[in-house]
Amino acid sequence: MDYDLDADQEALRGAVATVLARHAGPARAKALSSSEAIDDDLAGALADAGYLDLLGDPDAGPLAAELVVEWVAAAAGIVPVAARALVGPAVLDGQLPPTMTVMVEGDRGPVRFAQAEAVLVVGENDARLMRLAPGALEPVATMYGYPMARVSLAGAEVLDSGPAEQARRWWRVGLAAEIAGTMRAAFDLTLAYHKQREQFGRPIGSFQALQHRMSQVYVRCEGAAWLAREAAFHRAGGERAAAAAAYAAAAAGTVCAELHQMTGAIGFTREYDLHVWTLRLQTLRLELSGAGGHARALATARWVTPRPSSSGAGAAR
Amino acid sequence: MDFAWSPEEETYRKEIRAFLDAELPPDWTTRRRRPDSDEQVARSKDFCGRLAERGWLTPHWPKEHGGRDAPAWQHMILGEELWSIGEPRGPQYMNVNWIGPSIMAAGTDDQKRYHLGRISRGDVIWCQGFSEPDAGSDLASLKTRAQRDGDEYLINGQKIWTSYANAAEFCYLLARTDPDAPKHKGISIFLVPMTTPGLEVRDVHAVVGEHAFHELFFTDMRVPASTRLGPENEGWGIIRSVLSHERVGVPRYGRAMFQLGLIASWASERGLLADPGVAERLGQAQAACEAARALVYKVVDERAKDVPPSPNAYVARAAMVQAEWAVGEAGMVVMGPDGLELDTVADDQFRFGMTAGVAAGTYEVQLNLIAGLALDLPRS
């Protein structure tokens, strides 16, 4: 057991930070937000450096891949990094496209990053990687930080497939990692604001009414991050993946509301960076049936005895 | 960063589980388990004796005091396994976690000889005489007075919220020896036999459990100066390090998870796990417990690496309180009015959980410490 980054992870952090400093960050996120597209420069830079293929790399592994997802989320990158770096390589054996996203089969709602090269469509038993037919996307106007579209699977081509349960578990780990990175960045901005913003002649961070709330947000940020890292390290076991996502998604709702309330009116402006992360938290916390869905999955994995007929990789509870 | 148990740690956990399976009665998991119940306190001496024979009561203590110098993670695993089945050590977790270690750190040779053997054999119950009617969160404002009188101290005052005082043989007592010094500088510690004349114990009839709390009254109680632990007026420094152990020394999330499992079993027997609302409540409470566990592990990691105590201990404590509350709430909501019946698991967890955010430093004090020490926010 070791809660500190090892030398390789430390080196990875520095290297990824260099890429993110050049191709990500809140200013870039705001500049690109109207284009309703994935940030191909960032996706390309991460792919070229090999940072999207760490999960299967024996020198890196799933925890390193999870950390990259957290860091990219904290830098507000507009790339489907969790789907491509965690879900894809964990579920599919074949060559992965440069960008991919994940959706639930039959979902008629907006799909985050539907503009990716391929979509992993997660059904009851199978998760199928599909290339959508031309005209399959109906873009959705949104302020919530990611390009989104409604998706039609008519005429889509199946490229590959894998077990759906595995896909759901890694999707949950990915969501937990994205939420953890996003919440932490929003928290850090708000913490700095609390030390610098003065009212009634003192920094607002000196008011105990706000201190207690900041402390509670910090506990949630920490809890979400460590559960996500653990779940990735343990290769998305059903309980761990669901626990990480359930905790993170519930935290995301609270943290978004709390940080905005504690920032006040400046937080409502496009100019101020807070919304770059907080509005994304709304998207992230609702995906894959949200905190309630993750919590139900956790209860099922922990307390509902698997039926003998449902054993096997794809149907493990 | 690495979250794997070592083979030694896994073996250790398996050995403890096998021991518990063999030693605890077959109906252990279904009977009342509150650490402060009469039954549990009585049982704890027998159980701790057997743990001690196995070398597992004080494994983290140094060899010279009957321990095995066990690594921090082994201490963690032991505590987690015991709390995860309802803490059969009863009140003795306090002895081994911090009363013993504080005697090792500050005690005289006589005190070490007299107390450490008893504690490590598992046949002594202690209570902590800390809180007073006017000294709760602001513990250092305590007023119980100890006046030096030759080779003795004359002690007058009152303590309250003292758990296990009905069964205890010794009290770890904080008293003011210098009323003129700043409040943190005039406090001393006394290791007081509960049979000392002038000490009276009264039950506080509480809604959180039988014998959960007591009042202690000291009326011209005389104790030999040899019962003082550490130098006169320097008790607060000793207490501060003691409290940092208290904060995460108790993996209460383990007990909360255990209770949640019983609530889930209750729901399962009635086919309620298929109810999405029930499953959701249970899952959210479990996730809160898991978060507390992960944050406690972070503190143990620091302890294992011998880094100085950090504010992460307060983060872990806050998360544990949240977990206790979440399980109490899940129990009530899932069991509904059935949970109102005395000694059902929901009743047990709800009432026991009420104390989680108050005992051993309130939730709000933890939040203050996080704000000041972890977040470096300006003083309020």
XYZ file of C-alpha atoms in Angstrom:
697
model
C 0.000 0.000 0.000
C 1.478 3.346 -0.971
C -0.461 6.585 -1.397
C 2.423 8.552 -2.925
C 3.225 8.705 -6.619
C 6.206 6.489 -7.458
C 9.063 7.801 -9.607
C 7.468 6.647 -12.870
C 4.104 8.168 -11.973
C 5.816 11.383 -10.921
C 7.635 11.524 -14.273
C 4.362 10.808 -16.078
C 2.684 13.654 -14.236
C 5.354 16.095 -15.326
C 5.234 14.930 -18.925
C 1.439 15.020 -19.157
C 1.414 18.451 -17.537
C 3.674 19.727 -20.312
C 1.232 18.511 -22.974
C -1.733 19.918 -21.083
C -0.055 23.289 -20.570
C 0.269 23.563 -24.333
C -3.045 22.048 -25.480
C -5.552 22.397 -22.635
C -6.581 24.625 -19.750
C -9.660 26.730 -19.035
C -8.840 29.469 -21.577
C -8.664 26.953 -24.389
C -11.790 25.185 -23.141
C -13.673 28.484 -23.293
C -12.278 29.335 -26.726
C -13.308 25.970 -28.163
C -16.641 25.683 -26.413
C -18.624 27.093 -29.316
C -17.134 24.731 -31.905
C -19.080 21.707 -30.661
C -16.179 19.469 -31.567
C -13.564 17.326 -29.911
C -10.190 19.039 -29.468
C -8.258 17.076 -32.088
C -4.977 18.834 -31.285
C -5.111 17.676 -27.692
C -6.344 14.193 -28.622
C -3.498 13.911 -31.132
C -0.873 15.145 -28.696
C -1.993 12.705 -25.999
C -2.136 9.841 -28.492
C 1.272 10.628 -30.011
C 2.879 10.578 -26.593
C 1.230 7.232 -25.826
C -0.799 8.593 -22.913
C -4.023 7.013 -24.166
C -2.522 3.531 -24.272
C -1.175 3.143 -20.756
C -3.767 0.670 -19.470
C -2.300 -2.332 -21.241
C 1.285 -1.152 -20.925
C 3.042 -3.388 -18.376
C 5.274 -0.469 -17.365
C 2.268 1.762 -16.640
C -1.087 -0.006 -16.154
C -4.628 0.983 -15.232
C -3.700 3.293 -12.359
C -1.416 5.345 -14.599
C -4.216 5.498 -17.166
C -6.642 6.671 -14.472
C -4.263 9.390 -13.335
C -4.023 10.704 -16.884
C -7.827 10.890 -17.017
C -7.881 12.899 -13.765
C -5.215 15.306 -15.003
C -6.849 15.863 -18.381
C -10.177 16.508 -16.654
C -8.540 18.974 -14.260
C -7.107 20.791 -17.284
C -10.607 20.872 -18.825
C -9.488 19.027 -21.944
C -12.209 18.567 -24.544
C -11.304 14.977 -25.344
C -13.046 11.673 -24.537
C -10.059 10.508 -22.562
C -11.850 8.175 -20.133
C -13.538 6.224 -22.920
C -10.376 5.963 -24.983
C -7.786 5.419 -22.244
C -9.791 3.240 -19.824
C -12.959 1.712 -21.269
C -11.738 0.917 -24.789
C -8.503 -0.885 -23.936
C -10.116 -2.744 -21.003
C -13.006 -4.085 -23.054
C -11.797 -4.479 -26.625
C -8.923 -6.524 -27.976
C -8.554 -4.921 -31.390
C -7.014 -1.694 -32.597
C -8.740 1.329 -31.095
C -9.674 4.453 -33.071
C -7.905 7.715 -32.092
C -11.055 8.908 -30.341
C -14.083 7.001 -29.065
C -16.958 7.554 -26.685
C -19.415 5.375 -24.761
C -23.209 5.260 -24.736
C -25.975 3.010 -23.462
C -27.777 1.107 -26.190
C -31.190 2.617 -26.830
C -30.343 5.880 -25.076
C -32.215 8.683 -26.820
C -30.652 11.454 -24.787
C -27.582 13.535 -25.643
C -24.340 11.552 -25.802
C -21.142 13.232 -24.678
C -18.431 13.267 -27.361
C -20.743 11.564 -29.877
C -18.557 13.238 -32.548
C -15.741 10.740 -31.818
C -14.549 8.363 -34.540
C -16.421 5.468 -32.985
C -19.002 4.840 -30.274
C -18.930 1.929 -27.844
C -22.595 0.996 -27.540
C -23.168 -0.809 -24.257
C -26.100 -3.206 -24.341
C -27.354 -5.814 -21.889
C -24.614 -8.355 -22.593
C -22.377 -6.970 -25.301
C -20.618 -3.695 -25.842
C -20.177 -3.062 -29.553
C -17.769 -0.535 -30.997
C -19.580 1.120 -33.888
C -18.756 3.604 -36.603
C -21.865 5.686 -37.120
C -23.436 6.245 -40.506
C -23.253 9.727 -42.046
C -26.030 11.913 -40.680
C -26.400 9.817 -37.533
C -25.727 12.770 -35.249
C -28.164 15.414 -34.214
C -26.066 18.011 -32.374
C -27.442 19.291 -29.082
C -26.845 22.896 -28.060
C -25.502 22.919 -24.511
C -23.567 25.030 -22.021
C -22.391 22.019 -20.035
C -18.808 21.833 -21.235
C -18.730 19.007 -23.746
C -19.783 18.529 -27.370
C -22.982 16.470 -27.333
C -25.352 14.976 -29.878
C -28.267 12.600 -30.074
C -27.248 9.421 -31.845
C -28.979 7.159 -34.345
C -27.444 3.705 -34.739
C -29.215 3.079 -38.058
C -26.677 1.892 -40.586
C -23.818 1.886 -38.094
C -20.945 -0.506 -38.737
C -19.782 -2.811 -35.943
C -16.001 -2.698 -35.600
C -15.431 -4.788 -32.494
C -17.183 -6.044 -29.393
C -16.561 -7.023 -25.781
C -18.404 -7.790 -22.547
C -20.925 -5.133 -21.525
C -20.449 -5.540 -17.783
C -16.744 -4.889 -18.146
C -17.562 -1.766 -20.154
C -19.970 -0.487 -17.494
C -17.411 -1.012 -14.745
C -14.635 0.817 -16.544
C -17.049 3.527 -17.583
C -17.786 4.022 -13.888
C -14.091 4.217 -13.052
C -13.630 6.687 -15.894
C -16.492 8.855 -14.681
C -15.157 8.789 -11.135
C -11.729 9.850 -12.406
C -13.148 12.645 -14.549
C -15.309 13.897 -11.700
C -12.377 13.735 -9.269
C -10.118 15.775 -11.546
C -12.847 18.251 -12.441
C -13.987 18.784 -8.850
C -10.461 19.280 -7.633
C -9.713 21.956 -10.222
C -12.936 23.794 -9.367
C -12.149 23.484 -5.676
C -8.592 24.789 -6.092
C -9.858 27.847 -7.938
C -12.442 28.511 -5.240
C -9.921 28.003 -2.460
C -7.614 30.609 -3.985
C -10.583 32.948 -4.318
C -11.425 32.500 -0.639
C -7.958 33.638 0.351
C -7.927 36.668 -1.880
C -11.495 37.997 -2.045
C -12.226 40.442 0.795
C -15.582 41.533 2.195
C -16.263 43.279 5.498
C -12.540 44.006 5.595
C -11.348 40.408 5.686
C -10.811 37.482 3.304
C -14.086 35.600 2.891
C -12.189 32.392 3.634
C -11.873 33.548 7.231
C -15.622 33.181 7.828
C -16.382 29.953 9.616
C -19.682 29.581 7.759
C -17.645 29.196 4.561
C -14.712 27.331 6.101
C -16.893 24.417 7.153
C -18.387 24.152 3.708
C -14.988 24.337 2.031
C -13.703 21.628 4.350
C -16.629 19.383 3.457
C -16.065 19.945 -0.254
C -12.420 19.050 0.267
C -13.374 15.782 2.000
C -15.565 14.917 -0.994
C -12.790 15.770 -3.483
C -10.345 13.575 -1.603
C -12.786 10.696 -1.184
C -13.694 10.716 -4.875
C -10.078 10.808 -6.031
C -8.826 7.980 -3.825
C -11.765 5.709 -4.601
C -11.256 6.269 -8.337
C -7.540 5.479 -8.097
C -8.149 2.371 -6.007
C -10.844 1.141 -8.384
C -8.543 1.528 -11.383
C -5.672 -0.150 -9.584
C -7.938 -3.102 -8.782
C -9.046 -3.295 -12.415
C -12.584 -2.072 -11.955
C -13.971 -4.793 -9.713
C -17.758 -4.440 -9.657
C -18.048 -3.090 -6.136
C -15.068 -0.790 -6.293
C -16.044 0.713 -9.647
C -19.619 1.312 -8.540
C -18.556 2.711 -5.153
C -16.146 5.149 -6.791
C -18.756 6.354 -9.264
C -21.581 6.503 -6.716
C -19.503 8.584 -4.327
C -18.115 10.847 -7.041
C -21.434 11.465 -8.792
C -23.211 12.311 -5.547
C -20.333 14.587 -4.581
C -20.361 16.315 -7.976
C -23.886 17.621 -7.495
C -23.170 18.996 -4.052
C -19.790 20.423 -4.961
C -21.081 22.267 -8.027
C -23.805 23.956 -6.001
C -21.533 24.709 -3.053
C -18.662 26.196 -5.035
C -20.970 28.462 -7.002
C -22.751 29.626 -3.895
C -19.467 30.346 -2.154
C -18.028 32.178 -5.162
C -20.944 34.516 -5.627
C -21.848 36.484 -8.744
C -18.418 36.439 -10.401
C -18.928 32.685 -10.791
C -21.873 33.312 -13.135
C -19.730 35.062 -15.740
C -18.208 33.407 -18.758
C -15.036 35.332 -18.086
C -14.413 33.664 -14.733
C -13.203 30.076 -15.088
C -15.352 28.320 -12.494
C -18.085 27.256 -14.923
C -15.551 25.449 -17.101
C -15.457 22.754 -14.430
C -18.690 23.109 -12.494
C -21.025 22.863 -15.468
C -19.165 19.763 -16.613
C -19.866 18.217 -13.245
C -23.557 18.280 -14.138
C -22.876 16.293 -17.303
C -20.632 13.814 -15.554
C -22.896 13.188 -12.596
C -25.859 12.298 -14.797
C -24.127 9.874 -17.144
C -24.887 6.118 -16.937
C -27.976 6.635 -14.736
C -26.092 8.928 -12.382
C -25.357 8.522 -8.694
C -28.543 6.504 -8.189
C -27.612 4.044 -10.906
C -24.094 3.613 -9.577
C -25.404 3.131 -6.043
C -27.871 0.492 -7.227
C -25.066 -1.248 -9.099
C -23.016 -1.214 -5.904
C -25.851 -2.703 -3.850
C -26.349 -5.399 -6.479
C -22.658 -6.238 -6.681
C -22.340 -6.412 -2.907
C -25.545 -7.974 -1.667
C -27.379 -9.704 -4.483
C -25.973 -13.199 -4.844
C -25.057 -13.926 -8.449
C -27.250 -16.565 -10.026
C -25.246 -19.573 -11.269
C -26.644 -19.124 -14.776
C -25.270 -15.611 -15.012
C -21.635 -16.445 -14.354
C -19.037 -15.691 -16.974
C -17.019 -12.638 -17.824
C -19.767 -10.583 -19.426
C -22.446 -11.192 -16.841
C -20.522 -11.111 -13.578
C -22.532 -9.169 -11.073
C 1.028 4.699 -5.777
C -0.044 1.154 -5.162
C -3.111 -0.248 -3.407
C -2.156 -3.897 -3.084
C -1.812 -5.718 0.229
C 1.471 -7.512 0.716
C 1.301 -11.320 1.032
C 2.192 -10.939 4.738
C -0.701 -8.533 5.251
C -3.127 -10.853 3.478
C -1.978 -13.807 5.542
C -2.313 -11.762 8.713
C -5.889 -10.815 7.846
C -6.783 -14.436 7.082
C -5.328 -15.586 10.392
C -7.345 -12.999 12.289
C -10.539 -14.004 10.498
C -9.941 -17.675 11.244
C -9.323 -16.815 14.898
C -12.516 -14.771 15.092
C -14.540 -17.528 13.433
C -13.239 -19.972 15.998
C -13.483 -17.748 19.070
C -16.722 -15.835 18.690
C -20.028 -17.544 19.480
C -22.063 -18.737 16.491
C -24.816 -16.203 17.077
C -22.312 -13.336 17.404
C -23.420 -11.448 14.316
C -27.093 -11.466 15.235
C -26.921 -10.447 18.859
C -26.628 -6.981 20.237
C -23.153 -5.641 19.639
C -22.895 -2.188 21.110
C -19.436 -1.711 22.578
C -20.905 0.001 25.656
C -23.493 -2.667 26.516
C -23.035 -4.539 29.820
C -22.774 -7.792 27.963
C -20.066 -6.540 25.662
C -17.997 -4.953 28.399
C -18.102 -8.178 30.423
C -17.297 -10.295 27.410
C -14.418 -8.091 26.342
C -12.147 -9.228 29.184
C -12.468 -12.839 28.206
C -12.062 -12.084 24.518
C -9.118 -9.725 24.998
C -7.380 -12.307 27.152
C -7.530 -14.752 24.289
C -6.413 -12.098 21.817
C -3.485 -11.342 24.123
C -2.475 -15.013 24.247
C -2.343 -14.961 20.479
C -0.170 -11.806 20.565
C -2.886 -9.713 18.912
C -4.002 -7.386 21.638
C -0.958 -5.106 21.482
C 0.995 -6.233 18.414
C 1.918 -2.657 17.500
C 3.532 -2.056 20.890
C 7.305 -2.267 21.196
C 8.748 -5.629 22.205
C 9.995 -4.337 25.555
C 6.385 -3.697 26.586
C 5.002 -7.019 25.455
C 4.247 -6.086 21.839
C 5.733 -7.288 18.588
C 6.686 -3.980 16.945
C 4.092 -4.818 14.290
C 3.939 -2.429 11.322
C 1.245 0.263 11.161
C -0.660 -1.599 8.436
C -0.974 -4.709 10.585
C -2.398 -2.614 13.402
C -4.834 -1.186 10.874
C -5.875 -4.615 9.605
C -6.435 -5.871 13.134
C -8.603 -2.882 14.051
C -10.535 -3.109 10.809
C -11.289 -6.812 11.230
C -12.413 -6.335 14.829
C -14.580 -3.288 14.151
C -15.985 -5.033 11.065
C -17.553 -7.712 13.251
C -18.788 -5.306 15.934
C -15.633 -4.697 18.033
C -15.478 -7.621 20.475
C -12.708 -5.825 22.394
C -15.399 -3.538 23.787
C -13.814 -0.542 25.543
C -10.324 -2.019 25.505
C -9.517 -0.577 22.083
C -8.828 2.676 23.958
C -6.285 0.980 26.212
C -4.270 -0.473 23.406
C -4.586 2.432 20.963
C -3.599 5.322 23.145
C -3.734 4.862 26.927
C -0.949 2.289 26.863
C 1.175 4.210 24.340
C 0.850 7.423 26.347
C 2.046 5.598 29.483
C 4.982 4.259 27.469
C 5.797 7.772 26.311
C 5.417 9.656 29.589
C 5.179 7.110 32.406
C 7.619 6.311 35.183
C 9.130 2.838 35.361
C 6.702 1.970 38.152
C 3.716 3.168 36.129
C 4.848 1.192 33.108
C 5.343 -1.934 35.201
C 2.014 -1.549 36.940
C -0.218 -0.637 33.996
C 1.262 -1.916 30.759
C 1.230 -5.561 31.809
C -2.435 -5.338 32.796
C -3.383 -3.625 29.564
C -1.467 -6.049 27.384
C -3.024 -9.044 29.169
C -6.459 -7.677 28.312
C -8.025 -7.794 31.732
C -8.460 -4.149 32.641
C -11.064 -1.556 31.664
C -10.248 2.154 31.502
C -12.406 5.212 31.089
C -11.307 8.662 29.982
C -12.037 11.586 32.281
C -11.851 14.373 29.729
C -15.084 16.313 29.110
C -16.717 18.491 31.736
C -20.058 20.277 31.800
C -18.329 23.474 30.613
C -15.446 21.903 28.682
C -16.581 19.995 25.617
C -15.080 20.973 22.281
C -13.020 23.515 24.213
C -11.473 20.732 26.269
C -8.510 22.805 27.461
C -10.863 25.023 29.448
C -11.454 22.146 31.904
C -11.781 23.170 35.558
C -11.410 20.003 37.633
C -8.768 21.058 40.109
C -5.829 19.024 41.401
C -3.950 20.726 44.259
C -0.614 19.443 45.383
C -0.579 18.540 49.084
C 2.725 16.942 50.098
C 2.988 13.566 48.385
C -0.612 13.730 47.316
C -2.984 15.659 45.100
C -6.362 16.784 46.342
C -8.837 16.604 43.451
C -12.200 18.346 43.236
C -14.465 18.727 40.250
C -16.681 16.931 37.792
C -16.411 15.015 34.533
C -19.245 14.066 32.212
C -19.959 11.957 29.108
C -17.542 9.346 30.407
C -18.169 6.021 28.683
C -17.551 2.698 30.457
C -17.121 4.343 33.880
C -19.557 1.759 35.304
C -17.136 -1.032 34.491
C -13.776 0.738 34.571
C -11.001 0.024 37.046
C -8.977 3.104 36.126
C -9.682 6.594 34.916
C -7.332 8.531 32.640
C -8.064 11.877 34.255
C -7.257 15.406 33.120
C -7.162 18.017 35.876
C -5.913 21.561 36.277
C -2.810 21.829 38.427
C -2.047 25.501 37.700
C -5.147 27.704 37.482
C -3.046 30.821 36.822
C -1.221 29.525 33.747
C -2.660 29.898 30.214
C -5.309 27.219 29.767
C -3.154 24.747 27.822
C -0.240 25.071 30.225
C -1.782 24.167 33.561
C -3.168 20.676 32.925
C -1.849 17.387 34.296
C -2.823 13.747 33.756
C -3.649 11.323 36.574
C -4.050 7.547 36.388
C -6.717 7.117 39.030
C -8.098 3.846 40.424
C -11.881 4.009 40.260
C -12.091 2.710 43.842
C -10.444 5.864 45.215
C -12.508 7.379 48.047
C -14.100 10.672 47.014
C -14.904 9.448 43.483
C -18.556 8.919 42.678
C -19.961 7.561 39.396
C -23.482 8.389 38.290
C -25.272 7.094 35.223
C -26.387 9.676 32.671
C -29.619 8.266 31.341
C -29.106 8.708 27.628
C -31.070 7.928 24.502
C -27.983 6.643 22.696
C -27.450 3.477 24.768
C -27.398 1.858 28.187
C -24.401 2.985 30.257
C -23.228 5.050 27.300
C -22.300 7.948 29.553
C -21.597 8.730 33.146
C -20.780 11.625 35.363
C -17.783 11.433 37.651
C -17.762 13.556 40.802
C -14.534 14.182 42.696
C -14.976 15.438 46.238
C -11.728 15.937 48.147
C -10.380 12.882 46.390
C -6.767 12.210 47.398
C -4.384 10.407 45.056
C -0.659 9.815 45.515
C 1.590 12.052 43.403
C 2.866 8.835 41.842
C -0.412 8.592 39.901
C 0.502 11.696 37.880
C 1.515 10.823 34.304
C 4.331 12.984 32.966
C 5.512 16.321 34.357
C 3.131 18.588 36.259
C 1.316 21.078 33.989
C 2.489 19.332 30.822
C -0.469 17.042 30.305
C -1.834 18.891 27.289
C 1.163 18.080 25.078
C 0.790 14.392 25.923
C -2.945 14.568 25.275
C -2.523 16.168 21.880
C -0.533 13.273 20.533
C -2.966 10.873 22.211
C -5.915 12.498 20.476
C -4.292 12.226 17.075
C -4.308 8.442 17.617
C -7.886 8.550 18.845
C -9.025 10.276 15.665
C -8.163 7.507 13.267
C -7.265 4.727 15.655
C -10.855 3.585 15.502
C -11.949 2.375 12.068
C -15.582 3.086 12.755
C -16.374 2.706 9.055
C -15.760 -1.029 9.592
C -18.555 -1.215 12.128
C -20.758 0.967 9.928
C -20.208 -1.402 6.985
C -21.001 -4.345 9.227
C -24.237 -2.709 10.333
C -25.081 -1.818 6.745
C -24.622 -5.474 5.807
C -27.169 -6.426 8.463
C -29.585 -3.822 7.121
C -29.061 -5.230 3.620
C -29.724 -8.751 4.916
C -32.947 -7.553 6.498
C -33.944 -6.027 3.157
C -32.873 -9.097 1.215
C -34.956 -11.448 3.396
C -37.998 -9.378 2.481
C -37.180 -9.170 -1.213
C -36.543 -5.447 -0.899
C -33.169 -5.328 -2.628
C -35.062 -5.338 -5.911
C -36.621 -2.014 -4.875
C -34.495 0.630 -6.626
C -35.018 3.115 -3.810
C -33.770 0.638 -1.223
C -30.789 -0.444 -3.322
C -29.867 3.171 -3.941
C -29.893 4.075 -0.236
C -27.812 1.074 0.674
C -25.362 1.697 -2.147
C -24.861 5.357 -1.252
C -24.194 4.475 2.373
C -21.733 1.785 1.327
C -19.936 4.273 -0.931
C -19.634 6.701 2.001
C -18.079 3.927 4.089
C -15.652 3.072 1.300
C -14.566 6.697 0.999
C -13.925 6.833 4.740
C -11.897 3.654 4.495
C -9.762 4.990 1.646
C -9.105 8.237 3.537
C -8.182 6.384 6.724
C -5.759 4.263 4.702
C -4.088 7.461 3.517
C -3.383 8.373 7.148
C -2.105 4.883 7.911
C 0.195 5.182 4.901
C 1.675 8.319 6.457
C 2.031 6.601 9.806
C 3.713 3.614 8.152
C 6.184 6.010 6.524
C 6.793 7.762 9.850
C 5.928 11.179 8.497
C 4.698 13.640 11.144
C 0.912 13.617 11.799
C -0.871 15.578 9.054
C -4.321 17.161 8.757
C -5.362 14.153 6.693
C -6.351 12.580 10.000
C -9.113 15.196 10.334
C -10.241 14.580 6.757
C -10.521 10.882 7.526
C -12.426 11.534 10.749
C -14.902 13.818 8.968
C -15.462 11.158 6.296
C -16.035 8.521 8.991
C -18.661 10.689 10.648
C -20.409 11.165 7.312
C -20.332 7.393 6.769
C -21.838 6.684 10.206
C -24.626 9.138 9.539
C -25.267 7.721 6.059
C -25.638 4.202 7.440
C -27.919 5.395 10.247
C -30.076 7.172 7.719
C -30.111 4.182 5.359
C -31.191 1.916 8.200
C -34.140 4.082 9.124
C -35.267 4.710 5.558
C -34.885 1.081 4.446
C -36.407 -0.555 7.529
C -39.078 2.066 7.971
C -41.090 1.883 11.210
C -39.648 -1.602 11.869
C -36.393 0.181 12.590
C -37.951 1.981 15.533
C -38.131 -1.224 17.573
C -35.549 -1.392 20.352
C -32.289 -3.098 19.376
C -33.067 -3.614 15.731
C -30.022 -2.850 13.617
C -31.509 0.411 12.368
C -32.231 1.512 15.934
C -28.763 0.494 17.064
C -26.998 2.287 14.216
C -29.123 5.404 14.322
C -28.664 5.983 18.029
C -25.009 4.927 18.124
C -24.366 6.987 14.994
C -25.716 10.088 16.717
C -22.582 10.122 18.848
C -20.199 9.801 15.892
C -20.043 13.514 15.194
C -19.636 14.484 18.832
C -17.444 11.923 20.621
C -13.655 12.306 20.441
C -13.855 15.797 18.921
C -16.916 17.138 17.137
C -17.394 17.057 13.401
C -17.260 20.863 13.383
C -13.917 20.874 15.169
C -12.599 18.514 12.494
C -13.880 20.921 9.828
C -12.140 23.827 11.594
C -8.892 21.891 11.652
C -9.194 20.961 7.974
C -9.851 24.597 7.059
C -6.901 25.864 9.056
C -4.328 23.142 8.562
C -5.148 21.407 5.268
C -6.609 24.349 3.335
C -4.590 27.086 5.015
C -7.602 29.387 5.160
C -7.171 32.542 7.252
C -8.159 32.317 10.915
C -11.754 33.170 11.606
